[in-house]
Short mmCIF file of C-alpha atoms in Angstrom, two decimals:
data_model
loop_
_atom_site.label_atom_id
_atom_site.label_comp_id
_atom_site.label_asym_id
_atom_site.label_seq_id
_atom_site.Cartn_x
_atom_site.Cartn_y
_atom_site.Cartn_z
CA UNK A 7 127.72 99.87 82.59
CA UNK A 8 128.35 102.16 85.96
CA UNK A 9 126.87 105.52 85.44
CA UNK A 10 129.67 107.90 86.90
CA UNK A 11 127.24 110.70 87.88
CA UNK A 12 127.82 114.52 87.79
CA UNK A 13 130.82 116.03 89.44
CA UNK A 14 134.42 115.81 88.81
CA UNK A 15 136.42 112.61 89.19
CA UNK A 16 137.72 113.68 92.44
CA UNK A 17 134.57 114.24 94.29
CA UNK A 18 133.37 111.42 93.16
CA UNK A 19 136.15 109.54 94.35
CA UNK A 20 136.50 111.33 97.76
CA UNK A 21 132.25 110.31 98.20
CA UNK A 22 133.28 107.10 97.11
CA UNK A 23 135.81 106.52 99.97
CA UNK A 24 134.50 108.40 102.40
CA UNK A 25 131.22 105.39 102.32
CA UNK A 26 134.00 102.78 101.97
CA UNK A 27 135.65 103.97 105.09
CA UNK A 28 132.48 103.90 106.80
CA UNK A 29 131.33 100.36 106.19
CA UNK A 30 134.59 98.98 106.79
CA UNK A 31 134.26 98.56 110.25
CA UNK A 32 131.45 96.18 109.48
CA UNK A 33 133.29 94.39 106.72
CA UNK A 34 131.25 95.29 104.53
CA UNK A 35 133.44 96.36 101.09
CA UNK A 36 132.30 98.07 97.71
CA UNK A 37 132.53 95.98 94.74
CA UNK A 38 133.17 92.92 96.76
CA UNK A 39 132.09 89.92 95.76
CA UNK A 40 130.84 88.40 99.21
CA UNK A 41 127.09 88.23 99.73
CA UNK A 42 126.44 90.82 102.20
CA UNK A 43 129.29 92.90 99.95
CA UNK A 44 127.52 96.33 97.86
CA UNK A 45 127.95 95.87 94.15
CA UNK A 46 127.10 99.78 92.74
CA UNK A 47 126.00 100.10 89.34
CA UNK A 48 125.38 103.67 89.58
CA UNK A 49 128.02 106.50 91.10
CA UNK A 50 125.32 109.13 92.31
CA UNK A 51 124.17 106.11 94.68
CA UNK A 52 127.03 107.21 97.23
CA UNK A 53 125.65 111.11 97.17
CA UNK A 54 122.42 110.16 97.29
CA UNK A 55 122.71 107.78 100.28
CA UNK A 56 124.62 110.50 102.25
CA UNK A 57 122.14 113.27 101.55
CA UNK A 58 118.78 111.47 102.08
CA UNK A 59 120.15 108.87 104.27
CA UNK A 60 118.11 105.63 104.67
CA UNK A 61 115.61 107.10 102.11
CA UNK A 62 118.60 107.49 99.68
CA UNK A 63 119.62 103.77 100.23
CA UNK A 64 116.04 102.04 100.03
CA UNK A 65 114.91 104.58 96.68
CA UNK A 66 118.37 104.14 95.19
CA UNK A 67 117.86 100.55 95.00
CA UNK A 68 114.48 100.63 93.74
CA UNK A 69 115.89 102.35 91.00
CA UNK A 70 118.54 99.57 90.23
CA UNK A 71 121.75 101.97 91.62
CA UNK A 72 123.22 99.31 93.49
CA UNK A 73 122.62 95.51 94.29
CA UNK A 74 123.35 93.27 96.99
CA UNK A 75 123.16 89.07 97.54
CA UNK A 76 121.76 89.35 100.75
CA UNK A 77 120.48 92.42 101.66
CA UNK A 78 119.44 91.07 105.20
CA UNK A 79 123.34 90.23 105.99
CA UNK A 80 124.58 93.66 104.53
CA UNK A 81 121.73 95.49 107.13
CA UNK A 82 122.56 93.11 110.01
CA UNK A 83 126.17 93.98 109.91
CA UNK A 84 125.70 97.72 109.48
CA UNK A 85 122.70 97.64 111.97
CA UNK A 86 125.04 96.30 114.80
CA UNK A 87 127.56 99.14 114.30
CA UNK A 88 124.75 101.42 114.11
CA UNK A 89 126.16 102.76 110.76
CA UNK A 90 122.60 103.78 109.71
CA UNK A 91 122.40 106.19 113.49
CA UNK A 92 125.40 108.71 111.52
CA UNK A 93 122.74 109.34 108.63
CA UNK A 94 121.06 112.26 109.88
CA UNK A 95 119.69 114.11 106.96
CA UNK A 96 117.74 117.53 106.91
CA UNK A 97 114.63 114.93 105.82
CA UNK A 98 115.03 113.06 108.85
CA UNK A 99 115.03 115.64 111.36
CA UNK A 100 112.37 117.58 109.91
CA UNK A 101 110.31 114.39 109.82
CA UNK A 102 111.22 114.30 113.65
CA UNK A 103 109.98 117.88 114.31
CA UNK A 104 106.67 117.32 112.40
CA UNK A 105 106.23 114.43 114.38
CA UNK A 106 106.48 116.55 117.83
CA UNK A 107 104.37 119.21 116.57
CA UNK A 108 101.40 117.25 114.37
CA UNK A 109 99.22 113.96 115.15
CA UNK A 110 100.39 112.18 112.03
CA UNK A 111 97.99 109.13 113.70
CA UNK A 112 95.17 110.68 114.43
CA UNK A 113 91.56 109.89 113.40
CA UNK A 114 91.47 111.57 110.56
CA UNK A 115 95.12 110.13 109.46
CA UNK A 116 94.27 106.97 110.83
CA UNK A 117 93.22 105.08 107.49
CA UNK A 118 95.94 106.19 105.16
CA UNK A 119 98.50 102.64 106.03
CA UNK A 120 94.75 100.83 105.29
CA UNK A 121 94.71 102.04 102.17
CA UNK A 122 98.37 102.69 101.46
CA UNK A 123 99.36 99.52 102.40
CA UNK A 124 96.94 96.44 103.53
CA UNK A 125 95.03 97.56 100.21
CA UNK A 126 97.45 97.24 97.77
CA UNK A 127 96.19 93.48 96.96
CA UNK A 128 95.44 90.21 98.73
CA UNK A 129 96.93 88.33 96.09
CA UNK A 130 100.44 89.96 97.48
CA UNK A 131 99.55 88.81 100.55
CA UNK A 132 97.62 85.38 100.16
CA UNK A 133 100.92 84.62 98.16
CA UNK A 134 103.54 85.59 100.61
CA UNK A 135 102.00 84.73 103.64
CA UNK A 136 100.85 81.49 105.86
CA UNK A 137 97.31 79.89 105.12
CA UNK A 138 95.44 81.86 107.79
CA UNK A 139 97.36 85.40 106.43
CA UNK A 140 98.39 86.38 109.78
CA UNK A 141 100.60 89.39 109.06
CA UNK A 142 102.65 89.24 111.96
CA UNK A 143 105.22 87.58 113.93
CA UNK A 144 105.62 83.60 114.17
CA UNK A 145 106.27 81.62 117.01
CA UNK A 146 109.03 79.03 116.03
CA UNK A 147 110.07 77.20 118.76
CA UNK A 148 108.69 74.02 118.08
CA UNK A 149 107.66 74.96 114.59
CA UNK A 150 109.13 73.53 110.91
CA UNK A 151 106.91 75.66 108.64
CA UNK A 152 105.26 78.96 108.48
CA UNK A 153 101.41 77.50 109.22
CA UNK A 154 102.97 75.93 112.36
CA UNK A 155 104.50 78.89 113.55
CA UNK A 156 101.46 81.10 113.25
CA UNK A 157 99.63 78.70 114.97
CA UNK A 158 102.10 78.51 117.39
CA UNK A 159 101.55 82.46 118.25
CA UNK A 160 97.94 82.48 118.36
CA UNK A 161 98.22 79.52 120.82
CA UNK A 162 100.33 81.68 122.89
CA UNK A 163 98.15 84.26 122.56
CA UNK A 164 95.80 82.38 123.76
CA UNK A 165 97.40 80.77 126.63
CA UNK A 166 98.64 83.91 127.99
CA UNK A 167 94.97 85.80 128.36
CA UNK A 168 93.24 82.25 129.15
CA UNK A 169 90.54 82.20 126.67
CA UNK A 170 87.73 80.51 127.51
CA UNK A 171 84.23 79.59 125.51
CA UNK A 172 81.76 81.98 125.86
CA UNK A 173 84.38 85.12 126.69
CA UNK A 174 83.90 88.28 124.70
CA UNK A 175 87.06 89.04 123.09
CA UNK A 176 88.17 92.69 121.17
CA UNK A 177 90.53 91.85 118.44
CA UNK A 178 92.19 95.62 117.75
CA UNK A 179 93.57 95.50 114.05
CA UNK A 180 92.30 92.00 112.87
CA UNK A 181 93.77 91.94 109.49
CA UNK A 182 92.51 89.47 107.92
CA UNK A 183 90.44 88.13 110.30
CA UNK A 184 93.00 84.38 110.57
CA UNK A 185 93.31 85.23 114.56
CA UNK A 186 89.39 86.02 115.34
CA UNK A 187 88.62 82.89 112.60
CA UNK A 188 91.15 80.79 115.26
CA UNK A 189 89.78 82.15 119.07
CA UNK A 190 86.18 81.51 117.62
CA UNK A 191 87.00 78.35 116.34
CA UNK A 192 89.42 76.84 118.47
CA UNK A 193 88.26 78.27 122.03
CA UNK A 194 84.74 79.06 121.73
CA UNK A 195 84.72 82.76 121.84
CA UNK A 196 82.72 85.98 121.25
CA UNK A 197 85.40 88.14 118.89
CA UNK A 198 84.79 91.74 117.54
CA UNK A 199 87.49 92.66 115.31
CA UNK A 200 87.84 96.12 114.13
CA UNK A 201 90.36 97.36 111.26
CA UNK A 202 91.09 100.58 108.95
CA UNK A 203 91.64 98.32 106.19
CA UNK A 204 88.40 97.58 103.77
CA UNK A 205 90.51 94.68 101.70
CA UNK A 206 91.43 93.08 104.93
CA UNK A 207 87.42 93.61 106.37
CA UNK A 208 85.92 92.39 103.03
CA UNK A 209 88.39 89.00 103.12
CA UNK A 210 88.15 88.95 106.99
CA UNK A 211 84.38 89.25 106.82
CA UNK A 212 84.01 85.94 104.15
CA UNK A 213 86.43 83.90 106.13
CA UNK A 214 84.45 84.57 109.69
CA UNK A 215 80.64 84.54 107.67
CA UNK A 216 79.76 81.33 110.16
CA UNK A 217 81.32 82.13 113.30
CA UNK A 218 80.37 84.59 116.23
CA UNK A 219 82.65 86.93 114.87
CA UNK A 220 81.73 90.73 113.83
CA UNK A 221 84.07 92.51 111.79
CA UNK A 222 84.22 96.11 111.79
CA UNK A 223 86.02 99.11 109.62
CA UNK A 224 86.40 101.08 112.79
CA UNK A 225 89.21 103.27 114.65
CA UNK A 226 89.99 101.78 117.92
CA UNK A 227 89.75 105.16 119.83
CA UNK A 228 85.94 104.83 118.78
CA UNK A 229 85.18 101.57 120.49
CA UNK A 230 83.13 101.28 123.75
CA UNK A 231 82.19 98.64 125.18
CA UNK A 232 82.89 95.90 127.89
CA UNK A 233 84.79 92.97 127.18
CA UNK A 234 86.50 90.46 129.06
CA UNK A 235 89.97 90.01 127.24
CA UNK A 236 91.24 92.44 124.25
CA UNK A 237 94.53 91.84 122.01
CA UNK A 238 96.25 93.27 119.48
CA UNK A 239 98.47 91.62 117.04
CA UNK A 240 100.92 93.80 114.80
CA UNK A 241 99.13 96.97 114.96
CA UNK A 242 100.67 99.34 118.02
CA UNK A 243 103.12 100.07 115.23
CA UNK A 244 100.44 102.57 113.88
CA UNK A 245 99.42 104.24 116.69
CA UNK A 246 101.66 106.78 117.28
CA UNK A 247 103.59 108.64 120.69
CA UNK A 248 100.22 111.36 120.85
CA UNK A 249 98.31 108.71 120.77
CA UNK A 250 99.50 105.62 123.56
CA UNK A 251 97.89 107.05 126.48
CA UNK A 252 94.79 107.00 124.43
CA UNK A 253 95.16 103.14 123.06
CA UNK A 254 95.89 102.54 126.69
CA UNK A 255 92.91 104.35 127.74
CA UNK A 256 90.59 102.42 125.37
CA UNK A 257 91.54 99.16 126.77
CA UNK A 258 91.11 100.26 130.26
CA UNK A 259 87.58 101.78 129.08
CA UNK A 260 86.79 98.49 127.32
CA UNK A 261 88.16 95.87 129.48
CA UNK A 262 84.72 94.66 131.90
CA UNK A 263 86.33 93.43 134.81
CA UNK A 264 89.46 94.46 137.30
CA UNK A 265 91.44 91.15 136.71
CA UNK A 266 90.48 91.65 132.61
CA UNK A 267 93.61 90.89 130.50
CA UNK A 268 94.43 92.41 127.40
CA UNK A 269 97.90 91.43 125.22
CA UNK A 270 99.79 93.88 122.85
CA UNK A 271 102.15 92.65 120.54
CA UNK A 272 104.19 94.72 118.55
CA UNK A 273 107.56 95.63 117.25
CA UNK A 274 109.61 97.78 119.85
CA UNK A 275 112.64 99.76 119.53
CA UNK A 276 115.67 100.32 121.92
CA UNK A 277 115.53 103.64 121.28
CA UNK A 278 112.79 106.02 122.05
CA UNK A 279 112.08 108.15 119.01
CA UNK A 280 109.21 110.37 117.64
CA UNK A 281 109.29 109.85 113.56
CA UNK A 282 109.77 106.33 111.39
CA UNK A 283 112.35 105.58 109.25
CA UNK A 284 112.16 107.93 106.41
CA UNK A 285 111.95 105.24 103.80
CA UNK A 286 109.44 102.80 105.69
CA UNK A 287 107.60 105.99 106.19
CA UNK A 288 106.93 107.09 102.59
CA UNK A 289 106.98 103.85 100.72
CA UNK A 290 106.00 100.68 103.44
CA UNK A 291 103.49 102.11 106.44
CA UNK A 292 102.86 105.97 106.41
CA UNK A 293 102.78 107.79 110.22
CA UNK A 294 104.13 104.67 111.14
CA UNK A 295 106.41 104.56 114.91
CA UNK A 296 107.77 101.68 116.67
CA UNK A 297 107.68 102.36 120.57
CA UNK A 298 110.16 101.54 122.64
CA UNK A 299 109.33 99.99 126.53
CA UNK A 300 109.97 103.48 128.28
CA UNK A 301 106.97 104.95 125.58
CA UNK A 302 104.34 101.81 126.56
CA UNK A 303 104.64 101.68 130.00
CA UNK A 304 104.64 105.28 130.16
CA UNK A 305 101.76 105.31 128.77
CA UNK A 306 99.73 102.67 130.35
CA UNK A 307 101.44 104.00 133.61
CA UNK A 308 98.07 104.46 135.92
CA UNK A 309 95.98 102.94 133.41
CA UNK A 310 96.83 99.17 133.05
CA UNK A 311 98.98 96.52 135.63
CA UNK A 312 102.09 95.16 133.55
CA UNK A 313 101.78 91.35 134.48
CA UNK A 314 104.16 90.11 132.05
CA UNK A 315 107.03 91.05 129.25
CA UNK A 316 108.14 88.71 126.43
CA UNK A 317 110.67 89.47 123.85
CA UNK A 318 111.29 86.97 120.87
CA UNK A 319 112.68 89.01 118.22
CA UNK A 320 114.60 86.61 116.72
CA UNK A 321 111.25 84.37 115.50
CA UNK A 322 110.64 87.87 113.56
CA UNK A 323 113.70 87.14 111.21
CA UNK A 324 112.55 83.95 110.34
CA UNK A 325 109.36 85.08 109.86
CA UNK A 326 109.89 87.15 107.57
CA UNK A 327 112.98 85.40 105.50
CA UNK A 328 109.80 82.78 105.03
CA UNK A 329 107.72 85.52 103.61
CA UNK A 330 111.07 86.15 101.29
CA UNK A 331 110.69 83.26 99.96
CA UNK A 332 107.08 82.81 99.39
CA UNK A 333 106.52 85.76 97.60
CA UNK A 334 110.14 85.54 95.83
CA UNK A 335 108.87 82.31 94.34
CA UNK A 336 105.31 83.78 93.47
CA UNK A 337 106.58 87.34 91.55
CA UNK A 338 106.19 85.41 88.17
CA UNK A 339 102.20 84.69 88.87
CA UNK A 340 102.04 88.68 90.06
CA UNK A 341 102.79 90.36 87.08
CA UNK A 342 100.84 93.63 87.96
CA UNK A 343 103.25 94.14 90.81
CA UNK A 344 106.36 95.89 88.19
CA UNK A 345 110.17 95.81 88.63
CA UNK A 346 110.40 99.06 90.96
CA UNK A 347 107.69 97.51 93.35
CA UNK A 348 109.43 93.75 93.32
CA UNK A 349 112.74 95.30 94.34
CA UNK A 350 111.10 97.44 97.26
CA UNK A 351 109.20 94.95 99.00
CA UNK A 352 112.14 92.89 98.37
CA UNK A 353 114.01 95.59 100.46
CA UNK A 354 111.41 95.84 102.83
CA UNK A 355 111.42 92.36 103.95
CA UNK A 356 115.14 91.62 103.58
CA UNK A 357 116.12 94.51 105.37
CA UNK A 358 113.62 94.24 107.78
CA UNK A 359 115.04 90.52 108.91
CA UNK A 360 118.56 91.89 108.84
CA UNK A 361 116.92 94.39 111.88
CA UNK A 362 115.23 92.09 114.15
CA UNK A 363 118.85 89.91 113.52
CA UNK A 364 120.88 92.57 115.09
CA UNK A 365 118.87 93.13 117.65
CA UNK A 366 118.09 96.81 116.65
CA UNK A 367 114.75 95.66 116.67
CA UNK A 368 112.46 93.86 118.93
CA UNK A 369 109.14 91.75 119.12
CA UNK A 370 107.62 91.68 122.46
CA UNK A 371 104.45 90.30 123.71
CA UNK A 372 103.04 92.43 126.46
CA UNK A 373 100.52 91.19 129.30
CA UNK A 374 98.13 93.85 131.25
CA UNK A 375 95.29 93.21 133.54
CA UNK A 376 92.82 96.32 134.31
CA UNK A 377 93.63 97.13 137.79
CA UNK A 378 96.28 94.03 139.18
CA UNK A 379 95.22 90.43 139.74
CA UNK A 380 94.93 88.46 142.88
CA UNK A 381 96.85 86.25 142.19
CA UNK A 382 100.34 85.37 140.53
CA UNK A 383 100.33 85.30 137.05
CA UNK A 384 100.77 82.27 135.50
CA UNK A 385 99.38 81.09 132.53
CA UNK A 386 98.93 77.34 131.45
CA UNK A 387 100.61 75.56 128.80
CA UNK A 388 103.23 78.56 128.10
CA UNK A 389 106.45 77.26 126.57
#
């Protein structure tokens, strides 16, 4: 049964087609019975979208307000006509102005996603994720399945900073420790891996126990010491505007030698912008921000060389329709995890894809060398 909310029938039906008017030009209808089409159960879902805006949406369908087939269709469409840009609520831009005035990343802040979010449970993630629990980004262009495609990225990785045996190698936001477990393993190398996350340092910790790998509960802004190539995989996200210059500043610090390399890869936005999305904010990764390219090369501007810039968004919404489907077949062997959660990682991922498919949303692969190389850049085996 359709609740019909409080206010008269009028408003309700002005609210109604004022949001049908709106989605139209993405062909997206109410009631419809396409996949990507918004089936509302609940009339206060239209209010509540227009006065919390993206918060509204995501909470409204936690709650079981509204439903959709294929939530990463309905945010692709409405994504490319930047439907989501004309929901500026009060929340939003107060979010914005805290962001300008406070660190929401600094040290002190700088555990909450750990436990907020990597903490919640490995089960969640050793369900939902490939066999080395790389939390991140695939690599699919030769790949058929989600271990391949991991692979495939941390063989990239690899490639593109020319690891060698014996090379000391700063892994900034390990995770679970499947990308350290791989460079020691597979090329020989000296990792230190450092995380905010005690789940992901206890599991990463157990997995690495017999390889020259040391894994560390540690901020990155605390780290120093020389090392001849440093990455980081997935975590930029949480570092924050106030705080590039000094991520960029730690790798300079740490990096040993002039023609060091270090690789970032991270979501990045076409937009510049100071706060998250309200809803990823409060319910997915808190003080989260995804940078856009005028924020990082701003910020390693006089710091680090840019030697190379790789964008393959694209793998990201495979990636994570994978994860959809991992964890959508695993919900009945997680029964801790209630209805309420289920439906908002289900959002989370879904609409997440639907991003990265419209191109709102980017993943690039960034190369830097400490102070320029000598030569070209040109790393072997990249395809």
């Amino acid at each position: 049964m359709t609740h019909t909310g409080t206010g008269t029938a009028a408003s309700r039906s002005r609210v109604r087609r004022y949001v049908a008017a709106m989605l139209a030009p993405a062909d997206i209808r109410l009631d419809g019975d396409r996949p990507w089409d918004v089936r509302v159960h609940d009339e206060r879902t239209f209010r509540r979208v227009l006065t919390a805006g993206t918060l509204g949406l995501g909470e409204s369908y936690m709650d079981g307000w509204w439903d959709c087939a294929a939530i990463d269709q309905l945010v692709e469409r409405s994504r490319r006509l930047e439907i989501d840009r004309r929901l500026s609520p009060p929340l939003k831009w107060a979010r914005t102005v805290e962001a300008r005035v406070r660190n929401l990343q600094s040290p002190r802040r700088a555990f909450e996603v750990g436990e907020r979010h990597y903490d919640i449970g490995n089960d969640l993630y050793e369900r939902m994720l490939d066999r080395r629990m790389i939390y991140s980004c695939g690599y699919w262009r030769d790949a058929t399945d989600l271990d391949q495609a991991q692979e495939a990225k941390l063989t990239l990785v690899a490639n593109k900073l020319g690891l060698e045996p014996g090379m000391r190698v700063l892994d900034i936001g390990c995770g679970w420790g499947g990308a350290a477990q791989f460079f020691a393993e597979r090329y020989g190398c000296d990792v230190v891996a450092i995380t905010i996350s005690k789940e992901q340092a206890a599991l990463a910790g157990r997995r690495c126990a017999d390889l020259p790998v040391e894994i560390r509960i540690q901020d990155y802004r605390d780290v120093d010491e020389r090392f001849d190539r440093i990455y980081s995989i997935g975590m930029f996200e949480h570092v924050g505007i106030k705080n590039y210059r000094a991520y960029m500043n730690t790798v300079r610090r740490c990096l040993s030698d002039p023609d060091g390399l270090t690789l970032l890869h991270t979501i990045g936005t076409r937009r510049s912008a100071t706060a998250a999305d309200p809803w990823i904010a409060r319910y997915i990764f808190p003080n989260s921000l995804l940078p856009s390219a005028k924020q990082i090369t701003a910020a390693a501007e006089d710091r680090l060389v840019l030697e190379d810039w790789h964008n393959f968004g694209v793998d990201y919404d495979r990636t994570l329709m994978n994860w959809h489907e991992r964890i959508s077949r695993a919900w009945g062997d997680l029964p801790r995890y209630d209805e309420r959660f289920r439906r908002m990682w289900d959002f989370y991922l879904l609409s997440s894809a639907g991003s990265f498919r419209s191109n709102a949303i980017h993943l690039w692969q960034i190369v830097f060398s400490r102070d320029g190389l000598p030569t070209p850049y040109h790393p072997d085996n990249i395809r």
